[in-house]
Amino acid sequence: MDVKRLLLLIPLAVLAYLIMVQWNQDYGQLPSAPDAPAITSNAAPQQEDSSNSLTAPDSSGNTVSNELPGTEAATEAATTDTRDLVAVITDVLDVRIDPEGGDVVYAALPEHLMSQDGDRPYVLLADNNTLSYVARSGLQLDGNSGRISFSPEKTEYRMVDGQNELQVDMTATVNGVDIIKRFTFKRDDYAVNVSYLLANDSGNAVSARFIGQLVRDSNPDPSTGPKMGMRSFLGAAYSSPENRYEKIDFEDIQAGKFANREADGGWVAIIQHYFTSAWVPPEKQQNLYYATTDSRQHNIAAFAGQSQTIEPGADATLAATLYMGPKIQERLEAVAPNLELTVDFGWLWFIANPLFWLLDHIHSLIGNWGWSIVILTLMVKTALWPLSAKAYKSMARMRKLGPEMQRLKERFGDDRQKMSQEMMKFYQKEKINPLGGCLPILIQMPVFIALYWMLLESVELRHAPFMLWIQDLSVKDPYFVLPILMGASMFVQQQLNPTPPDPMQAKIMKMLPIIFTFFFLWFPAGLVIYWVCNNCISIAQQYMITRKVQDDPNVGKDLKTK
């Protein structure tokens, strides 16, 4: 009967494997990156409403009017015209700026490809049929924050070799106030300085306020392909000196659960897997942070800077930093305090952070993230060696003394209370921990979960090759070889453990390698590499300890055979 079952299971397993490989080929591909908008776009500007204009609550929490006089008529007249977008290309950014308001409506990252085998850059910001995600910025003059139509000096800017800074100016005049909206890009920098240079020639004092918004629909994260398991957070985040880091779900924004917050400095961001965008106002400036939705039910995470009064004939500058790029901790730390927390390692961050620090330093020495994970596994296993050894020793004792435990069970099987008492005496006498078999897994679980989030969140591992067929440590093994090796190693490790006395428990334990293999099919390859290496080291450690206990004549020498 066992041979017949085996002959049936083998082709079924092969068929299931082939189905998974084919599914991965058909549905495991990430969506392609949208093309950059043409410098001259035929798309007409939308009508001025809350979906296309900047709003900010006043001190009482009410939304102020955001229409400049005549804006509605001007927009209606412009719907028949083409719209010129300003292209800005640096070594790390490829963006498009809409002169109608000066919003960043497209941002691609040339150093981060959409797919490893392609040549299209990863697109973070875009406004098309599949994703609406833009960074708006506006100027509130005397309480009005309608869209300002700027005139750019030219429609294309490109950072050339040897150039470390690129400045993009767009000009406008509103009610006698001359405005220059300036974007300052720096080489090898994802942080862009956005500033308004104001010259008040109106003859009257005016108030001015900088407003920055990140506007995104609720569509799924394009950087996360189809997978099982836990997913990275997609939503907004806020930070202030009083509140280091607070995540805001899109559902909470839609429900209006994020109340207005006032803080000196701080930042607001929209975060997703590997990448983020953030508005960072000046650190010593008092800002109002808020989250709301527009008329299209898009999510808005925003800040409004402190209002400044500009006397007639006076000048003023209002500025903030816009970050659009990967979640690299050292880069985020340089932009604003606590911005590195957008690299969300979960509730075990206090374990994940030192693990990443160690992994990063190992990588700086050997230059391969896969082998760095192997070395990190050796170091973690060495640190946990004493605890694991104690657990394995207890299991080895149970394995050797299994016949005596079975004899006690047969002798007192009808009297469960008496059997429990005798078994406890037996455990105490032979220094056996009945939960010893669970301890190795329990010890490793916090480290395993921390490593899961660390490997899942670290953009450094995105598209990072290891060797042979493993060319991206951040995604699942395309041929599921590593998960199968993990299941096999787990099965071998089980053979070194004592058989549980309860038949049902024994059956469950036999199923664990199959269950774990199934779940690990969709885990990142880097994490499976850790688990395979960890199992192999555990097998060697457990084998040595088991042999030592088996050869120890003092184990069970006082037992009396009856």
PDB file of C-alpha atoms in Angstrom, residues 185-414:
ATOM      1  CA  PHE A 185      18.286  69.345  -8.259  1.00  0.00           C
ATOM      2  CA  LYS A 186      21.659  68.008  -7.099  1.00  0.00           C
ATOM      3  CA  ARG A 187      23.817  65.245  -8.483  1.00  0.00           C
ATOM      4  CA  ASP A 188      23.254  61.821  -6.926  1.00  0.00           C
ATOM      5  CA  ASP A 189      20.429  63.192  -4.801  1.00  0.00           C
ATOM      6  CA  TYR A 190      16.747  62.251  -4.696  1.00  0.00           C
ATOM      7  CA  ALA A 191      15.909  65.291  -2.562  1.00  0.00           C
ATOM      8  CA  VAL A 192      14.741  68.347  -4.527  1.00  0.00           C
ATOM      9  CA  ASN A 193      14.518  71.802  -3.018  1.00  0.00           C
ATOM     10  CA  VAL A 194      11.275  73.531  -4.022  1.00  0.00           C
ATOM     11  CA  SER A 195      11.075  77.233  -3.246  1.00  0.00           C
ATOM     12  CA  TYR A 196       8.956  80.304  -3.976  1.00  0.00           C
ATOM     13  CA  LEU A 197      10.852  83.586  -4.371  1.00  0.00           C
ATOM     14  CA  LEU A 198       8.366  86.418  -3.864  1.00  0.00           C
ATOM     15  CA  ALA A 199       8.719  90.120  -4.618  1.00  0.00           C
ATOM     16  CA  ASN A 200       5.751  92.196  -3.455  1.00  0.00           C
ATOM     17  CA  ASP A 201       5.217  95.080  -5.891  1.00  0.00           C
ATOM     18  CA  SER A 202       1.479  95.298  -5.234  1.00  0.00           C
ATOM     19  CA  GLY A 203       1.586  98.294  -2.899  1.00  0.00           C
ATOM     20  CA  ASN A 204      -0.203  96.303  -0.157  1.00  0.00           C
ATOM     21  CA  ALA A 205       0.994  93.818   2.423  1.00  0.00           C
ATOM     22  CA  VAL A 206       0.218  90.209   1.472  1.00  0.00           C
ATOM     23  CA  SER A 207       0.334  86.939   3.378  1.00  0.00           C
ATOM     24  CA  ALA A 208       1.955  83.885   1.819  1.00  0.00           C
ATOM     25  CA  ARG A 209       1.962  80.240   2.793  1.00  0.00           C
ATOM     26  CA  PHE A 210       3.653  77.180   1.256  1.00  0.00           C
ATOM     27  CA  ILE A 211       1.455  74.098   0.820  1.00  0.00           C
ATOM     28  CA  GLY A 212       2.814  70.685  -0.158  1.00  0.00           C
ATOM     29  CA  GLN A 213       0.656  67.685  -0.979  1.00  0.00           C
ATOM     30  CA  LEU A 214       1.240  64.068  -1.940  1.00  0.00           C
ATOM     31  CA  VAL A 215      -1.824  62.813  -3.806  1.00  0.00           C
ATOM     32  CA  ARG A 216      -2.296  59.140  -4.578  1.00  0.00           C
ATOM     33  CA  ASP A 217      -5.136  56.835  -5.502  1.00  0.00           C
ATOM     34  CA  SER A 218      -5.662  53.564  -3.628  1.00  0.00           C
ATOM     35  CA  ASN A 219      -4.380  51.277  -6.372  1.00  0.00           C
ATOM     36  CA  PRO A 220      -1.977  48.492  -5.315  1.00  0.00           C
ATOM     37  CA  ASP A 221       1.743  49.024  -5.051  1.00  0.00           C
ATOM     38  CA  PRO A 222       3.287  48.391  -8.511  1.00  0.00           C
ATOM     39  CA  SER A 223       6.624  47.424  -6.952  1.00  0.00           C
ATOM     40  CA  THR A 224       5.026  44.416  -5.233  1.00  0.00           C
ATOM     41  CA  GLY A 225       4.309  41.529  -7.573  1.00  0.00           C
ATOM     42  CA  PRO A 226       1.851  38.685  -6.944  1.00  0.00           C
ATOM     43  CA  LYS A 227       2.899  36.824  -3.798  1.00  0.00           C
ATOM     44  CA  MET A 228       1.677  35.171  -0.666  1.00  0.00           C
ATOM     45  CA  GLY A 229       2.634  36.235   2.831  1.00  0.00           C
ATOM     46  CA  MET A 230       2.911  39.586   4.517  1.00  0.00           C
ATOM     47  CA  ARG A 231       3.075  42.706   2.375  1.00  0.00           C
ATOM     48  CA  SER A 232       4.812  45.999   2.907  1.00  0.00           C
ATOM     49  CA  PHE A 233       2.745  48.898   4.174  1.00  0.00           C
ATOM     50  CA  LEU A 234       1.122  51.121   1.550  1.00  0.00           C
ATOM     51  CA  GLY A 235      -0.142  54.420   2.907  1.00  0.00           C
ATOM     52  CA  ALA A 236       0.872  57.718   4.440  1.00  0.00           C
ATOM     53  CA  ALA A 237       3.214  58.476   7.314  1.00  0.00           C
ATOM     54  CA  TYR A 238       3.773  61.496   9.517  1.00  0.00           C
ATOM     55  CA  SER A 239       6.540  62.572  11.886  1.00  0.00           C
ATOM     56  CA  SER A 240       7.065  65.387  14.356  1.00  0.00           C
ATOM     57  CA  PRO A 241       9.396  66.001  17.325  1.00  0.00           C
ATOM     58  CA  GLU A 242       6.619  64.769  19.635  1.00  0.00           C
ATOM     59  CA  ASN A 243       5.603  61.800  17.452  1.00  0.00           C
ATOM     60  CA  ARG A 244       8.600  60.166  15.792  1.00  0.00           C
ATOM     61  CA  TYR A 245       6.657  57.990  13.358  1.00  0.00           C
ATOM     62  CA  GLU A 246       2.977  57.378  12.723  1.00  0.00           C
ATOM     63  CA  LYS A 247       1.523  55.363   9.863  1.00  0.00           C
ATOM     64  CA  ILE A 248      -1.809  56.388   8.357  1.00  0.00           C
ATOM     65  CA  ASP A 249      -3.763  53.820   6.343  1.00  0.00           C
ATOM     66  CA  PHE A 250      -5.524  54.983   3.219  1.00  0.00           C
ATOM     67  CA  GLU A 251      -8.698  53.639   4.822  1.00  0.00           C
ATOM     68  CA  ASP A 252      -8.180  56.045   7.743  1.00  0.00           C
ATOM     69  CA  ILE A 253      -7.651  58.928   5.322  1.00  0.00           C
ATOM     70  CA  GLN A 254     -10.852  58.027   3.497  1.00  0.00           C
ATOM     71  CA  ALA A 255     -12.667  57.922   6.847  1.00  0.00           C
ATOM     72  CA  GLY A 256     -11.215  61.280   7.925  1.00  0.00           C
ATOM     73  CA  LYS A 257      -9.539  59.819  11.022  1.00  0.00           C
ATOM     74  CA  PHE A 258      -6.295  61.806  10.832  1.00  0.00           C
ATOM     75  CA  ALA A 259      -6.889  65.092  12.620  1.00  0.00           C
ATOM     76  CA  ASN A 260      -4.895  68.257  11.955  1.00  0.00           C
ATOM     77  CA  ARG A 261      -1.511  68.268  13.704  1.00  0.00           C
ATOM     78  CA  GLU A 262       0.680  71.286  14.388  1.00  0.00           C
ATOM     79  CA  ALA A 263       4.400  70.725  14.810  1.00  0.00           C
ATOM     80  CA  ASP A 264       7.747  72.443  14.426  1.00  0.00           C
ATOM     81  CA  GLY A 265       9.604  70.738  11.622  1.00  0.00           C
ATOM     82  CA  GLY A 266       8.533  67.182  10.883  1.00  0.00           C
ATOM     83  CA  TRP A 267       7.581  65.622   7.561  1.00  0.00           C
ATOM     84  CA  VAL A 268       4.748  63.848   5.739  1.00  0.00           C
ATOM     85  CA  ALA A 269       5.195  60.971   3.302  1.00  0.00           C
ATOM     86  CA  ILE A 270       3.508  58.295   1.246  1.00  0.00           C
ATOM     87  CA  ILE A 271       5.370  55.025   1.584  1.00  0.00           C
ATOM     88  CA  GLN A 272       5.274  51.779  -0.337  1.00  0.00           C
ATOM     89  CA  HIS A 273       7.516  48.802  -0.947  1.00  0.00           C
ATOM     90  CA  TYR A 274      11.120  49.978  -1.444  1.00  0.00           C
ATOM     91  CA  PHE A 275      10.258  53.600  -2.386  1.00  0.00           C
ATOM     92  CA  THR A 276       8.781  56.718  -0.837  1.00  0.00           C
ATOM     93  CA  SER A 277       7.942  60.338  -1.489  1.00  0.00           C
ATOM     94  CA  ALA A 278       8.005  62.933   1.264  1.00  0.00           C
ATOM     95  CA  TRP A 279       7.522  66.634   1.848  1.00  0.00           C
ATOM     96  CA  VAL A 280       9.972  67.990   4.413  1.00  0.00           C
ATOM     97  CA  PRO A 281       9.400  71.627   5.460  1.00  0.00           C
ATOM     98  CA  PRO A 282      12.075  73.646   7.298  1.00  0.00           C
ATOM     99  CA  GLU A 283      12.948  72.111  10.666  1.00  0.00           C
ATOM    100  CA  LYS A 284      12.378  75.247  12.765  1.00  0.00           C
ATOM    101  CA  GLN A 285       9.162  76.264  11.023  1.00  0.00           C
ATOM    102  CA  GLN A 286       5.738  75.627  12.537  1.00  0.00           C
ATOM    103  CA  ASN A 287       3.660  73.528  10.155  1.00  0.00           C
ATOM    104  CA  LEU A 288       0.152  72.159   9.968  1.00  0.00           C
ATOM    105  CA  TYR A 289      -0.108  68.518   8.863  1.00  0.00           C
ATOM    106  CA  TYR A 290      -3.340  67.031   7.590  1.00  0.00           C
ATOM    107  CA  ALA A 291      -4.773  64.177   5.529  1.00  0.00           C
ATOM    108  CA  THR A 292      -7.910  64.309   3.432  1.00  0.00           C
ATOM    109  CA  THR A 293      -9.393  63.239   0.097  1.00  0.00           C
ATOM    110  CA  ASP A 294     -10.201  65.115  -3.085  1.00  0.00           C
ATOM    111  CA  SER A 295     -13.324  64.941  -5.253  1.00  0.00           C
ATOM    112  CA  ARG A 296     -11.980  61.815  -6.979  1.00  0.00           C
ATOM    113  CA  GLN A 297     -11.490  60.145  -3.589  1.00  0.00           C
ATOM    114  CA  HIS A 298      -7.729  60.233  -3.979  1.00  0.00           C
ATOM    115  CA  ASN A 299      -5.725  60.224  -0.767  1.00  0.00           C
ATOM    116  CA  ILE A 300      -3.944  63.454   0.204  1.00  0.00           C
ATOM    117  CA  ALA A 301      -1.142  63.638   2.762  1.00  0.00           C
ATOM    118  CA  ALA A 302      -0.049  67.227   3.148  1.00  0.00           C
ATOM    119  CA  PHE A 303       1.465  70.048   5.128  1.00  0.00           C
ATOM    120  CA  ALA A 304       0.859  73.794   5.193  1.00  0.00           C
ATOM    121  CA  GLY A 305       3.740  76.001   6.271  1.00  0.00           C
ATOM    122  CA  GLN A 306       3.587  79.015   8.510  1.00  0.00           C
ATOM    123  CA  SER A 307       1.953  82.083   6.973  1.00  0.00           C
ATOM    124  CA  GLN A 308       4.349  84.985   6.360  1.00  0.00           C
ATOM    125  CA  THR A 309       3.447  88.634   5.853  1.00  0.00           C
ATOM    126  CA  ILE A 310       5.297  90.409   3.048  1.00  0.00           C
ATOM    127  CA  GLU A 311       5.255  94.189   3.195  1.00  0.00           C
ATOM    128  CA  PRO A 312       5.072  96.323   0.013  1.00  0.00           C
ATOM    129  CA  GLY A 313       8.450  96.357  -1.726  1.00  0.00           C
ATOM    130  CA  ALA A 314       9.770  93.462   0.373  1.00  0.00           C
ATOM    131  CA  ASP A 315      11.013  90.025  -0.699  1.00  0.00           C
ATOM    132  CA  ALA A 316      10.469  86.617   0.873  1.00  0.00           C
ATOM    133  CA  THR A 317      11.389  82.990   0.235  1.00  0.00           C
ATOM    134  CA  LEU A 318       9.229  80.007   1.148  1.00  0.00           C
ATOM    135  CA  ALA A 319      10.746  76.567   0.671  1.00  0.00           C
ATOM    136  CA  ALA A 320      10.481  72.850   1.398  1.00  0.00           C
ATOM    137  CA  THR A 321      12.260  69.659   0.338  1.00  0.00           C
ATOM    138  CA  LEU A 322      10.623  67.006  -1.833  1.00  0.00           C
ATOM    139  CA  TYR A 323      12.150  63.526  -1.622  1.00  0.00           C
ATOM    140  CA  MET A 324      11.328  61.045  -4.400  1.00  0.00           C
ATOM    141  CA  GLY A 325      13.358  57.875  -4.298  1.00  0.00           C
ATOM    142  CA  PRO A 326      14.357  54.564  -2.726  1.00  0.00           C
ATOM    143  CA  LYS A 327      14.139  53.866   0.976  1.00  0.00           C
ATOM    144  CA  ILE A 328      17.889  53.873   1.635  1.00  0.00           C
ATOM    145  CA  GLN A 329      18.395  54.605   5.311  1.00  0.00           C
ATOM    146  CA  GLU A 330      21.523  56.748   5.097  1.00  0.00           C
ATOM    147  CA  ARG A 331      19.974  58.931   2.368  1.00  0.00           C
ATOM    148  CA  LEU A 332      16.744  59.364   4.319  1.00  0.00           C
ATOM    149  CA  GLU A 333      18.627  60.252   7.503  1.00  0.00           C
ATOM    150  CA  ALA A 334      20.408  63.031   5.614  1.00  0.00           C
ATOM    151  CA  VAL A 335      17.082  64.585   4.519  1.00  0.00           C
ATOM    152  CA  ALA A 336      15.201  64.758   7.828  1.00  0.00           C
ATOM    153  CA  PRO A 337      15.215  63.289  11.340  1.00  0.00           C
ATOM    154  CA  ASN A 338      13.289  60.007  11.569  1.00  0.00           C
ATOM    155  CA  LEU A 339      12.662  59.828   7.813  1.00  0.00           C
ATOM    156  CA  GLU A 340      14.661  56.587   7.816  1.00  0.00           C
ATOM    157  CA  LEU A 341      11.785  55.045   9.796  1.00  0.00           C
ATOM    158  CA  THR A 342       9.866  54.767   6.519  1.00  0.00           C
ATOM    159  CA  VAL A 343      12.040  51.665   6.093  1.00  0.00           C
ATOM    160  CA  ASP A 344       9.488  49.784   8.149  1.00  0.00           C
ATOM    161  CA  PHE A 345      11.005  46.692   9.794  1.00  0.00           C
ATOM    162  CA  GLY A 346       7.848  45.941  11.773  1.00  0.00           C
ATOM    163  CA  TRP A 347       7.395  45.491  15.499  1.00  0.00           C
ATOM    164  CA  LEU A 348      10.705  43.605  15.816  1.00  0.00           C
ATOM    165  CA  TRP A 349      12.652  46.575  14.457  1.00  0.00           C
ATOM    166  CA  PHE A 350      14.999  46.454  17.465  1.00  0.00           C
ATOM    167  CA  ILE A 351      16.227  43.077  16.149  1.00  0.00           C
ATOM    168  CA  ALA A 352      15.955  43.873  12.432  1.00  0.00           C
ATOM    169  CA  ASN A 353      17.962  47.126  12.595  1.00  0.00           C
ATOM    170  CA  PRO A 354      21.129  45.569  14.067  1.00  0.00           C
ATOM    171  CA  LEU A 355      20.767  42.614  11.706  1.00  0.00           C
ATOM    172  CA  PHE A 356      20.658  44.959   8.709  1.00  0.00           C
ATOM    173  CA  TRP A 357      23.599  46.956  10.071  1.00  0.00           C
ATOM    174  CA  LEU A 358      25.585  43.732  10.346  1.00  0.00           C
ATOM    175  CA  LEU A 359      24.444  42.505   6.920  1.00  0.00           C
ATOM    176  CA  ASP A 360      25.386  45.836   5.330  1.00  0.00           C
ATOM    177  CA  HIS A 361      28.867  45.725   6.846  1.00  0.00           C
ATOM    178  CA  ILE A 362      29.393  42.136   5.690  1.00  0.00           C
ATOM    179  CA  HIS A 363      28.310  43.141   2.179  1.00  0.00           C
ATOM    180  CA  SER A 364      30.766  46.038   2.169  1.00  0.00           C
ATOM    181  CA  LEU A 365      33.544  43.450   2.609  1.00  0.00           C
ATOM    182  CA  ILE A 366      32.483  40.696   0.191  1.00  0.00           C
ATOM    183  CA  GLY A 367      30.216  42.514  -2.292  1.00  0.00           C
ATOM    184  CA  ASN A 368      27.527  39.814  -2.651  1.00  0.00           C
ATOM    185  CA  TRP A 369      24.256  40.042  -0.745  1.00  0.00           C
ATOM    186  CA  GLY A 370      23.563  36.297  -1.008  1.00  0.00           C
ATOM    187  CA  TRP A 371      26.861  35.264   0.552  1.00  0.00           C
ATOM    188  CA  SER A 372      26.401  38.059   3.082  1.00  0.00           C
ATOM    189  CA  ILE A 373      23.160  36.359   4.161  1.00  0.00           C
ATOM    190  CA  VAL A 374      25.010  33.037   4.491  1.00  0.00           C
ATOM    191  CA  ILE A 375      27.697  34.620   6.694  1.00  0.00           C
ATOM    192  CA  LEU A 376      25.034  36.450   8.712  1.00  0.00           C
ATOM    193  CA  THR A 377      23.303  33.094   9.277  1.00  0.00           C
ATOM    194  CA  LEU A 378      26.549  31.600  10.599  1.00  0.00           C
ATOM    195  CA  MET A 379      26.989  34.540  12.980  1.00  0.00           C
ATOM    196  CA  VAL A 380      23.382  34.402  14.226  1.00  0.00           C
ATOM    197  CA  LYS A 381      23.600  30.644  14.679  1.00  0.00           C
ATOM    198  CA  THR A 382      26.852  31.019  16.604  1.00  0.00           C
ATOM    199  CA  ALA A 383      25.217  33.547  18.919  1.00  0.00           C
ATOM    200  CA  LEU A 384      22.278  31.177  19.539  1.00  0.00           C
ATOM    201  CA  TRP A 385      24.484  28.085  19.794  1.00  0.00           C
ATOM    202  CA  PRO A 386      24.358  27.659  23.628  1.00  0.00           C
ATOM    203  CA  LEU A 387      20.556  27.881  23.729  1.00  0.00           C
ATOM    204  CA  SER A 388      20.166  25.520  20.769  1.00  0.00           C
ATOM    205  CA  ALA A 389      22.655  23.068  22.263  1.00  0.00           C
ATOM    206  CA  LYS A 390      20.670  22.865  25.487  1.00  0.00           C
ATOM    207  CA  ALA A 391      17.471  22.123  23.564  1.00  0.00           C
ATOM    208  CA  TYR A 392      19.137  19.541  21.313  1.00  0.00           C
ATOM    209  CA  LYS A 393      20.664  17.813  24.318  1.00  0.00           C
ATOM    210  CA  SER A 394      17.213  17.475  25.881  1.00  0.00           C
ATOM    211  CA  MET A 395      15.813  16.020  22.653  1.00  0.00           C
ATOM    212  CA  ALA A 396      18.725  13.583  22.363  1.00  0.00           C
ATOM    213  CA  ARG A 397      18.027  12.322  25.882  1.00  0.00           C
ATOM    214  CA  MET A 398      14.354  11.825  25.013  1.00  0.00           C
ATOM    215  CA  ARG A 399      15.354   9.907  21.900  1.00  0.00           C
ATOM    216  CA  LYS A 400      17.696   7.588  23.794  1.00  0.00           C
ATOM    217  CA  LEU A 401      15.252   7.017  26.630  1.00  0.00           C
ATOM    218  CA  GLY A 402      12.272   6.518  24.341  1.00  0.00           C
ATOM    219  CA  PRO A 403      11.885   2.786  25.165  1.00  0.00           C
ATOM    220  CA  GLU A 404      11.666   3.538  28.880  1.00  0.00           C
ATOM    221  CA  MET A 405       9.060   6.238  28.260  1.00  0.00           C
ATOM    222  CA  GLN A 406       7.056   3.765  26.191  1.00  0.00           C
ATOM    223  CA  ARG A 407       7.278   1.219  29.020  1.00  0.00           C
ATOM    224  CA  LEU A 408       5.861   3.756  31.487  1.00  0.00           C
ATOM    225  CA  LYS A 409       3.059   4.531  29.087  1.00  0.00           C
ATOM    226  CA  GLU A 410       2.157   0.845  28.761  1.00  0.00           C
ATOM    227  CA  ARG A 411       2.367   0.309  32.523  1.00  0.00           C
ATOM    228  CA  PHE A 412       0.216   3.253  33.590  1.00  0.00           C
ATOM    229  CA  GLY A 413      -1.756   3.841  30.399  1.00  0.00           C
ATOM    230  CA  ASP A 414      -5.084   3.196  32.064  1.00  0.00           C
TER     231      ASP A 414
END
